[in-house]
XYZ file of C-alpha atoms in Angstrom:
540
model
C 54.418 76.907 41.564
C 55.670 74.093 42.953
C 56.483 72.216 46.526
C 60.045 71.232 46.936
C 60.494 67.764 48.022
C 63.574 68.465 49.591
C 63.654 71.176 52.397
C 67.128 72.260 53.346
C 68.440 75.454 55.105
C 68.185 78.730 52.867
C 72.210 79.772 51.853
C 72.744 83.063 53.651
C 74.315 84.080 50.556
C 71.025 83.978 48.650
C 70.596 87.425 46.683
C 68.701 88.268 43.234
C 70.263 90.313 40.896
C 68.957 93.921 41.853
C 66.785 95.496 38.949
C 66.145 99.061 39.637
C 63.298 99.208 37.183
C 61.655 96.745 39.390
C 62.557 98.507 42.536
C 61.661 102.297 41.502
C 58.717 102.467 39.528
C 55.641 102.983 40.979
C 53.033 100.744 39.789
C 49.944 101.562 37.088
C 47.135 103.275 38.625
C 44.535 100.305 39.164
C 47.008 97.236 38.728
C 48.835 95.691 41.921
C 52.537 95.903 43.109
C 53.923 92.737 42.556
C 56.640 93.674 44.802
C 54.150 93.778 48.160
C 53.575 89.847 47.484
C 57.041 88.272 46.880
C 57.938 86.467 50.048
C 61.613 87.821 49.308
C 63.721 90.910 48.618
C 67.304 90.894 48.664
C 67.504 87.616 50.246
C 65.565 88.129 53.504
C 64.114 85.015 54.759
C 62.103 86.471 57.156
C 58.510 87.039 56.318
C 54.883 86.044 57.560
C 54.671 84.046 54.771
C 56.270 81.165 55.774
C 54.498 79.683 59.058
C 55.446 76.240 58.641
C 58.407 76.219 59.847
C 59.712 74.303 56.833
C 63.123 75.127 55.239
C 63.229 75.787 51.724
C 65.263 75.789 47.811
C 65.136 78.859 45.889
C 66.452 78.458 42.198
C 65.526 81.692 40.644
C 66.554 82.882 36.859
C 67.894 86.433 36.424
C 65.601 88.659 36.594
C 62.719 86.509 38.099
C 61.914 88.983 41.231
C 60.596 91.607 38.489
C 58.994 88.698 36.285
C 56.609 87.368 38.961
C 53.172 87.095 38.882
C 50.159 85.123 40.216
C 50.111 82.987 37.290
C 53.887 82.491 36.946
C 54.434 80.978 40.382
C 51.652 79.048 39.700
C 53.107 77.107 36.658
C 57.068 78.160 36.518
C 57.178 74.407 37.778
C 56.049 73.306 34.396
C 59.264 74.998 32.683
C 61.575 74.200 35.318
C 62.701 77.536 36.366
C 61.594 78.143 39.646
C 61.297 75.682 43.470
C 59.669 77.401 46.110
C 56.255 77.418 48.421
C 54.596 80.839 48.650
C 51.653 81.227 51.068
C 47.871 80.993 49.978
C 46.933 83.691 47.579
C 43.425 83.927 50.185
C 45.535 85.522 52.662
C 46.207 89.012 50.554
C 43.239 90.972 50.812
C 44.266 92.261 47.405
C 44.269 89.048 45.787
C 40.625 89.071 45.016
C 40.315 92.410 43.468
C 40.414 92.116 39.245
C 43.014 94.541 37.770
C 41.648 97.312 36.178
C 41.099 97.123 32.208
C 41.671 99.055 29.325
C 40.487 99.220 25.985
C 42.142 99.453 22.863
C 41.539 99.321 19.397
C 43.253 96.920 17.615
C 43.561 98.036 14.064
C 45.548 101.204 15.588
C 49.083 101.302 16.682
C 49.474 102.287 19.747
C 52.396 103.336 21.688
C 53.961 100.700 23.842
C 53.390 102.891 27.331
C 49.343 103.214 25.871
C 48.611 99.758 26.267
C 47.877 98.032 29.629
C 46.647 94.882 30.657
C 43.286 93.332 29.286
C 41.610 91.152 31.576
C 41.487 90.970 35.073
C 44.185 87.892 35.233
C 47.382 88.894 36.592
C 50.214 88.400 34.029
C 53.974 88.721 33.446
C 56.112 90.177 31.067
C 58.853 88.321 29.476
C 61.629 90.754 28.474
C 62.548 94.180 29.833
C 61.695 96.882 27.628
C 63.501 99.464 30.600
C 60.388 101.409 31.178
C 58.376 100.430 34.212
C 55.298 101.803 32.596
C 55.764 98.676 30.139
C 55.705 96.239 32.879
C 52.937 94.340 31.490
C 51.389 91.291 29.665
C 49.656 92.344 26.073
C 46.607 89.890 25.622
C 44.184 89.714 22.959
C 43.532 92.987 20.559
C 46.454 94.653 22.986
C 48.837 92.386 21.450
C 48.156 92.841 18.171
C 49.960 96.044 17.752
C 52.268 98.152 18.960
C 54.367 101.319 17.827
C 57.616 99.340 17.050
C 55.783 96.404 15.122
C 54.127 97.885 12.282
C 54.377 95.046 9.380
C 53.244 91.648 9.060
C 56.880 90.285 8.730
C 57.901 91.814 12.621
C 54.580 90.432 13.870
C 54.594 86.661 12.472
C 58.524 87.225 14.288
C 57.659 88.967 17.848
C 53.416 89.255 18.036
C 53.107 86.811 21.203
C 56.987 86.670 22.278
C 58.379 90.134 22.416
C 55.651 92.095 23.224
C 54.972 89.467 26.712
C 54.356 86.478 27.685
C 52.436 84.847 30.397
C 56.050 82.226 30.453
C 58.889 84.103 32.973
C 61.803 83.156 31.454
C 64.551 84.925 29.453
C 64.895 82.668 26.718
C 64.643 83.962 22.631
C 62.351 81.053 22.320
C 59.159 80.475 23.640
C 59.633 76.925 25.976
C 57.527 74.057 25.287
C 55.205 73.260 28.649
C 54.423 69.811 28.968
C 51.826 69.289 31.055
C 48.209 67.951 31.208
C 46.959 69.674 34.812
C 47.691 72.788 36.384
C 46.940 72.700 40.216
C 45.773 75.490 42.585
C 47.447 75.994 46.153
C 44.399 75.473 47.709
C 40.115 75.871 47.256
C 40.430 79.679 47.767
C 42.181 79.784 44.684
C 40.512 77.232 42.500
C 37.407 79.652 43.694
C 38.960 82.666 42.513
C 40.092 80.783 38.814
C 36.416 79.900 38.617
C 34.920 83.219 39.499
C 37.453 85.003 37.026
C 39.748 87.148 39.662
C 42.975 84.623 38.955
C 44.345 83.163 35.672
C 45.231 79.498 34.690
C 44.733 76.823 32.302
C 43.317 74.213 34.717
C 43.546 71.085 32.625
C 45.577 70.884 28.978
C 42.403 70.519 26.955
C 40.946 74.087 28.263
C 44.946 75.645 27.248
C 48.481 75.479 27.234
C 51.126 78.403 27.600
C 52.690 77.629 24.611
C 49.942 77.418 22.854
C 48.673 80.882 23.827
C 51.739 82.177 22.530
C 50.739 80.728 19.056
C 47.436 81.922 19.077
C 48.600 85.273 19.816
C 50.776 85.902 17.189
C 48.099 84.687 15.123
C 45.693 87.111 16.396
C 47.996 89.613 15.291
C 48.759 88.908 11.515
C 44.668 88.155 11.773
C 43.739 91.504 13.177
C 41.323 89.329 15.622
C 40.135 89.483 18.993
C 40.679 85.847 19.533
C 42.514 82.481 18.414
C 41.830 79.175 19.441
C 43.714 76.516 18.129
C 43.082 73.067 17.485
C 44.321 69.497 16.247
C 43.698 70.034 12.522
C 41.978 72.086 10.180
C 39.173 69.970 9.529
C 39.056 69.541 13.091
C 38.656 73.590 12.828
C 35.828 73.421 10.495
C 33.722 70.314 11.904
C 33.636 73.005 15.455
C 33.006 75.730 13.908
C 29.622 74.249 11.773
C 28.574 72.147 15.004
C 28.963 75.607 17.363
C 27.250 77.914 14.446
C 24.676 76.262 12.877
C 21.514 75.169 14.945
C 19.663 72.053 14.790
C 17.626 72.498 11.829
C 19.477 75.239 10.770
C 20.950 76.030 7.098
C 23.790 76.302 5.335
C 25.357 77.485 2.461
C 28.560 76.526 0.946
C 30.350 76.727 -2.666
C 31.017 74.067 -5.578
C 34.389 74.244 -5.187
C 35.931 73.183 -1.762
C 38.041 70.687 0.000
C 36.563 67.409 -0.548
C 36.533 66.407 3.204
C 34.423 69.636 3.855
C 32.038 68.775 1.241
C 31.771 65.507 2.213
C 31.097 66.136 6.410
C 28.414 68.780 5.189
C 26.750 67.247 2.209
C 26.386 64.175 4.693
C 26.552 64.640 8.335
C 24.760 67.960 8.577
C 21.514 66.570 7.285
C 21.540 63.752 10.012
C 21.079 66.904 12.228
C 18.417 68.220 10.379
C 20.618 70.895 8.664
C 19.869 71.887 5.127
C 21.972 73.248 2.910
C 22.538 75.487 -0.509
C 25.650 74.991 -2.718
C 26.171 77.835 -4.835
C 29.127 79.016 -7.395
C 31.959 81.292 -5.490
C 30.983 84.006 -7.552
C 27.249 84.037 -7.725
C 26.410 86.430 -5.261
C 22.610 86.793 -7.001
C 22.077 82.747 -5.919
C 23.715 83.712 -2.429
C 20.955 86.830 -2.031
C 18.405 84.637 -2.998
C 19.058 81.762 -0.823
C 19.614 84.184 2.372
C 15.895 85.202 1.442
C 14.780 82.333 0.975
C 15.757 80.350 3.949
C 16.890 81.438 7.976
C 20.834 80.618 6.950
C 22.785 80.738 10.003
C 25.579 80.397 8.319
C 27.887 80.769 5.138
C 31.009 78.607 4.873
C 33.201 79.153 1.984
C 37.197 78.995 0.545
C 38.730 81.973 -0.804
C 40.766 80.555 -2.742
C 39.071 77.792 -2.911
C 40.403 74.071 -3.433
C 41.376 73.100 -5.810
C 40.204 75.821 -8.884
C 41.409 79.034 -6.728
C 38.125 80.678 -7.432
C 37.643 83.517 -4.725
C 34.576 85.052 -3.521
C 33.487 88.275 -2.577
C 34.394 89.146 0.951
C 33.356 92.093 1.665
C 29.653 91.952 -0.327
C 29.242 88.070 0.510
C 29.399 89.521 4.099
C 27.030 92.281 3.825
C 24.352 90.289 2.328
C 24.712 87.692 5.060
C 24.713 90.237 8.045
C 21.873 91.954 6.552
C 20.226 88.571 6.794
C 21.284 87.389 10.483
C 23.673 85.231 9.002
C 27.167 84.221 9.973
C 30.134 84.289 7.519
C 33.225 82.337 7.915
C 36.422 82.127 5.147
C 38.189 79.250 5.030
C 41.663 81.340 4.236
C 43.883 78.262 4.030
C 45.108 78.833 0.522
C 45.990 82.772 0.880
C 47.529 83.029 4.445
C 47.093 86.076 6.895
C 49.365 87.916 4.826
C 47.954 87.966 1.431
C 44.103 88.420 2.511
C 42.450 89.853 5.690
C 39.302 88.231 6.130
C 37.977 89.533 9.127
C 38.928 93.145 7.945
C 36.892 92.523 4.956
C 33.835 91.557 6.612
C 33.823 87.960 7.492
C 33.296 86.746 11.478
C 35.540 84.253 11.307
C 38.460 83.091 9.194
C 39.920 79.844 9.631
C 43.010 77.745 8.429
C 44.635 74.669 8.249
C 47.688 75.795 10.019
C 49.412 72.680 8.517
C 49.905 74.543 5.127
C 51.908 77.937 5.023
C 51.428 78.648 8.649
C 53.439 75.684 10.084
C 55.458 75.884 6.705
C 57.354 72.652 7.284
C 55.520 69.752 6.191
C 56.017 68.266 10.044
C 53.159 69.456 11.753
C 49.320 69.093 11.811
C 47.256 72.027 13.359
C 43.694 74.309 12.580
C 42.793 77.585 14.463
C 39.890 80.080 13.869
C 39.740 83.839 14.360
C 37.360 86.186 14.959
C 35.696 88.417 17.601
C 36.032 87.025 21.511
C 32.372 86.616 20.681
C 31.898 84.342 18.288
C 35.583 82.500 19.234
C 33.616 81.903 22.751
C 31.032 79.835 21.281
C 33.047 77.696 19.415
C 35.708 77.062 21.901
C 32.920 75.537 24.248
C 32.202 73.263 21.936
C 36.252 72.232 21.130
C 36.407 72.036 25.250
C 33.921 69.279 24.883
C 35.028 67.144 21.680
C 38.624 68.207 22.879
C 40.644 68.264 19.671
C 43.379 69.484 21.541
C 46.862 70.793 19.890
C 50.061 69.315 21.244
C 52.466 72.182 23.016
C 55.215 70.430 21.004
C 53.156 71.188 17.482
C 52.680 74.486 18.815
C 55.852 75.317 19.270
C 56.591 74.048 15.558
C 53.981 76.565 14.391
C 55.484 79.742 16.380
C 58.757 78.559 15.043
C 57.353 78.073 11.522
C 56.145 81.426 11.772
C 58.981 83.347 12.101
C 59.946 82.515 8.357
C 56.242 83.091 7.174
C 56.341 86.267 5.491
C 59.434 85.196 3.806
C 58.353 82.073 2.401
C 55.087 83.761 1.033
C 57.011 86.408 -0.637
C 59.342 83.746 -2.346
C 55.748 81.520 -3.021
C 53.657 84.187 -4.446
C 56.504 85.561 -6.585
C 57.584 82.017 -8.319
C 53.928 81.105 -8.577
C 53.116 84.225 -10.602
C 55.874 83.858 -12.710
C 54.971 80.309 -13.269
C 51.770 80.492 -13.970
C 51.888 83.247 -16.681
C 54.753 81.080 -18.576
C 52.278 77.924 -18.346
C 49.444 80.031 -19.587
C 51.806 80.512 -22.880
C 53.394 76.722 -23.111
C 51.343 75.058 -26.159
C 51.332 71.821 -23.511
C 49.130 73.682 -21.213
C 45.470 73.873 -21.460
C 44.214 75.955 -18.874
C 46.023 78.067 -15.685
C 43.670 78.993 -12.614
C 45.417 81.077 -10.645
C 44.246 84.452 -9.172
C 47.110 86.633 -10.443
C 46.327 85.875 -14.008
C 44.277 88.479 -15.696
C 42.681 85.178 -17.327
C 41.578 84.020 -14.008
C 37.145 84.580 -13.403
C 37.512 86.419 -10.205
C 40.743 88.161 -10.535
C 39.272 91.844 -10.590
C 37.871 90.440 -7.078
C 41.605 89.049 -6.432
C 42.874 92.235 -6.931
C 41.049 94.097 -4.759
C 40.902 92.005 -1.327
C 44.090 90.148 -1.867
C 47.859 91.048 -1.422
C 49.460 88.228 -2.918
C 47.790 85.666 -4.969
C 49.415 82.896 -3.017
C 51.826 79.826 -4.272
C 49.445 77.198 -5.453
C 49.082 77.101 -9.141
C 46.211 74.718 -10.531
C 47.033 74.225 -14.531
C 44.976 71.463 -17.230
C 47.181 69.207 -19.585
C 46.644 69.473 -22.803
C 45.894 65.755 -22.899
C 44.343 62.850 -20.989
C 44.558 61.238 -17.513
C 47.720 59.114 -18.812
C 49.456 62.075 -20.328
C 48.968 63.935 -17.242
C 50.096 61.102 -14.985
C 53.256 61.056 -17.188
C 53.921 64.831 -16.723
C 54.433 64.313 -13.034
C 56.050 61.450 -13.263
C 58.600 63.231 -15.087
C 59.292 66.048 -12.562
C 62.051 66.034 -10.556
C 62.228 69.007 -7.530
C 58.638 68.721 -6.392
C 57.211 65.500 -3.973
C 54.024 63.576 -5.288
C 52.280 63.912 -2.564
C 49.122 65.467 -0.740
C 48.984 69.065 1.055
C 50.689 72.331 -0.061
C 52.404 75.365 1.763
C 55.486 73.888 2.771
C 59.170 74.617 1.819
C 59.277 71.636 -0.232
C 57.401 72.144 -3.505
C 54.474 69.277 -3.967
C 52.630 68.394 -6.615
C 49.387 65.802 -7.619
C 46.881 65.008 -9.399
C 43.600 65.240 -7.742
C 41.943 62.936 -9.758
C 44.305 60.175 -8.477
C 45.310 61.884 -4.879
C 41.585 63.082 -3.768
C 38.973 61.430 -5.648
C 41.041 57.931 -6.806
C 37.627 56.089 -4.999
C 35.305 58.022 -7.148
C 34.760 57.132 -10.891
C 35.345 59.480 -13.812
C 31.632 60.054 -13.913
C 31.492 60.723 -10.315
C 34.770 62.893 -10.446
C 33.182 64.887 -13.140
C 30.097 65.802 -11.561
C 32.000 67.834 -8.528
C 34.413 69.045 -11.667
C 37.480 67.173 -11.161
C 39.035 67.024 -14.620
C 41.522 63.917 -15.393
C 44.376 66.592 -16.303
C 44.309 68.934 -13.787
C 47.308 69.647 -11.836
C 47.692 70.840 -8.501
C 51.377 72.108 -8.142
C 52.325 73.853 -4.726
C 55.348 76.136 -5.302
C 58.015 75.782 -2.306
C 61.042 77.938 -1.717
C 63.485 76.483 -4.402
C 65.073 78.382 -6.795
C 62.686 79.939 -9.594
C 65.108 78.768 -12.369
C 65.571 75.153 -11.110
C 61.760 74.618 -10.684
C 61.189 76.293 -14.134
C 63.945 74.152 -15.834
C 61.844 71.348 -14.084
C 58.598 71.817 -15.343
C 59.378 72.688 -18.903
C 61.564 69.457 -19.325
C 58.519 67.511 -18.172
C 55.967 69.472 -20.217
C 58.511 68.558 -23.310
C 58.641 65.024 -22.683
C 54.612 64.806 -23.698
């Protein structure tokens, strides 16, 4: 909401389009008639509302009568839709009374007339679905499904958007709000935000409306109770081990894993007094007998992980730690929402580097974790205070990014398969890891809690560092260059791109070979990037 600096006298012509929907359904049992607090209908200016005496400008977008809500005339000032002053929400009796809740489970599809709103915040729905019943925000688990949106390709499209969202406008696209403060009409108000019975966002580090949109539709393709996003994904994973893990706590982690993540917890974590156990992905004996052996609070692991693809055992990983007391989070970075369910399979928390598939682009830089409200809770406290905020504008690169997501990971998993079982067979090839292959250590595990095997393919030379170096050197279609996921294919060599500072004795003891190849499939054509790679493998 917002004060117009300019009062002038109210056109007598002033109408809003009539919406019968509005106007004729009675509201939810237990939710509030938006209708009794709108200072207008049909363009009557009279109305106890306005005491001041002050004239006023009304700019409203169709359909913005039946769109109102607490929140929205709030912050419709931060899109630009709306000029207008409305009278202190402390003056409705009904103001202070939460809306009623509902529960619903979110791993069942539920009708769209079944599911009502979640918290006590009053919300808005953006779209008109032509049933008053609907009239309602979905938030959290109540936005995950719905009868109409039963795949993962319709949800990384609508989850968030189409089924509401706290934005009134009638836009396709979800508008980017830039703004660092949201401010309350007066203390009555901010007392109501801070005792729960209204909704906002009171400062950009605690939220954005944009960025709830993302979060939501990740939610969805998660199967979570909550998102937060943040800046990056090691950003993510720095929260998540400083909100999880005690002071003098323990933790265990696998050989195999991003180098940064290694690095922060082989490092920083014992300046806390935090021990920890590195163990194989697959050796779920040494996993049993660390649990027993120490109080683990938590266990942090890839699946895949970076950069051998090696995948652990969800689902008995999980029970072994919960028997225990322990925490489990999956770094899912490598498979995506869509090829492996985490959180379905056991683990509290899965987390990503949204920069990868989920932005899809190569033009953004973003992290989120889901999991249970719970267990998001406690880490979001802790990203409220280091405040690794993501931009609105990145966000809205993400929820754009994921409209194409299921798409792109269709087109990645299928030209990575196919790529990796014709480098198994070149004579130039040493080694493929990559979880589709048969070959592969864990693929019976692959098989089991994974979809699609994803679109990274890690492969050995048959040769040295300098042979290696010459084989991408020789490519054409893909960049040199870090990071994977994106449209563009992208290839390196981590000895040179990762651990360049290290020396070959050093790279060898975390078991970074001199010929291994990282190559990150995009969405080119399958025969143009397999014409690539086979001239460069022939000019060794």
């Amino acid at each position: 909401m917002a004060v117009s600096c300019c009062g002038t006298v109210l056109p007598s012509s002033f109408d809003c389009r009539p919406d019968p929907h509005f106007s004729t359904n009675p509201p939810r049992p237990g939710t509030k008639n938006e209708s009794q607090s709108l200072p207008f209908r049909g363009g009557s200016a009279s109305s106890p509302f306005f005491s001041s005496g002050r004239s006023l400008i009304l700019k409203f977008p169709p359909n913005f009568v039946r769109q109102l809500s607490t929140k929205a005339r709030r912050n419709c000032s931060n899109i630009g839709v709306a000029q207008f002053v409305a009278a202190s929400w402390s003056n409705n009796p009904s103001s202070a009374e939460p809306a009623s809740t509902t529960a619903v489970n979110p791993t069942t599809a539920a009708p769209l007339e079944d599911i009502n709103v979640f918290d006590g915040a009053q919300q808005v729905v953006d779209g008109d679905f032509g049933n008053g019943s609907s009239h309602v925000q979905f938030k959290g688990s109540a936005a995950l499904k719905a009868s109409f949106l039963r795949s993962d390709g319709s949800l990384s499209v609508h989850a968030g958007e189409r089924l509401g969202r706290g934005i009134v406008t009638d836009a396709v696209t979800t508008p980017i709000v830039n703004t660092s403060a949201y401010f309350f009409q007066n203390t009555d108000q901010l007392i109501d935000y801070k005792e729960g019975r209204c909704d906002s966002f009171e400062y950009g580090r605690y939220g954005n409306p944009t960025t709830v949109v993302a979060e939501e539709k990740l939610s969805a393709l998660e199967g979570a109770e909550s998102t937060q996003l943040m800046a990056s994904g090691m950003y993510a994973s720095i929260v998540v081990l400083f909100a999880l893990v005690p002071a003098g706590g323990h933790v265990i982690t696998t050989t195999d894993c991003y180098r940064k993540t290694r690095v922060f917890i082989e490092t920083m974590l014992p300046k806390m007094g935090i021990t920890v156990t590195v163990i194989d992905p697959a050796d779920m004996e040494s996993l049993k007998n660390t649990l027993d052996k120490h109080d683990v609070a938590l266990f942090f692991t890839e699946s895949p992980t970076n950069p051998y693809l090696r995948c652990v055992d969800i689902e008995l990983a999980s029970k072994l730690c919960h028997s225990r007391g322990a925490l489990v989070c999956v770094d899912g970075t490598f498979a995506t929402p869509l090829n492996q369910k985490a959180l379905a399979l056991g683990a509290d928390i899965v987390l990503h580097s949204a920069t990868k598939y989920i932005g899809g682009h190569n033009d953004v830089l973003a992290g989120y974790i889901s999991g249970s409200e719970k267990v998001v809770s406690e880490v979001r406290k802790i990203h409220h205070i280091f405040g690794g905020v993501l931009n609105p504008n990145a966000a809205y690169l993400l929820i754009r990014g994921m409209k194409t997501l299921h798409l792109r990971v269709q087109q990645q998993n299928s030209t990575a398969l196919r790529m990796a079982e014709i480098l198994e067979a070149h004579p130039k090839v040493a080694r493929v890891h990559y979880p589709g292959l048969p070959s592969h250590p864990e693929h019976h595990i692959a098989k089991r809690q994974m979809t699609g095997f994803g679109g990274v393919v890690s492969f050995e030379i048959d040769g040295d560092f300098l042979t290696t170096k010459k084989f991408i050197d020789n490519l054409k279609i893909p960049y040199h260059a870090p990071s994977f996921g994106g449209c563009e294919s992208v290839v390196d060599q981590p000895a040179v791109m990762s651990y360049w500072d290290l020396k070959q004795s050093g790279r060898a003891k975390v078991g970074i070979k001199e010929n291994l190849i990282r190559f990150s499939f995009g969405v080119e054509d399958f025969e143009d990037l397999k014409a690539d790679i086979l001239h460069a493998l022939e000019t060794l």
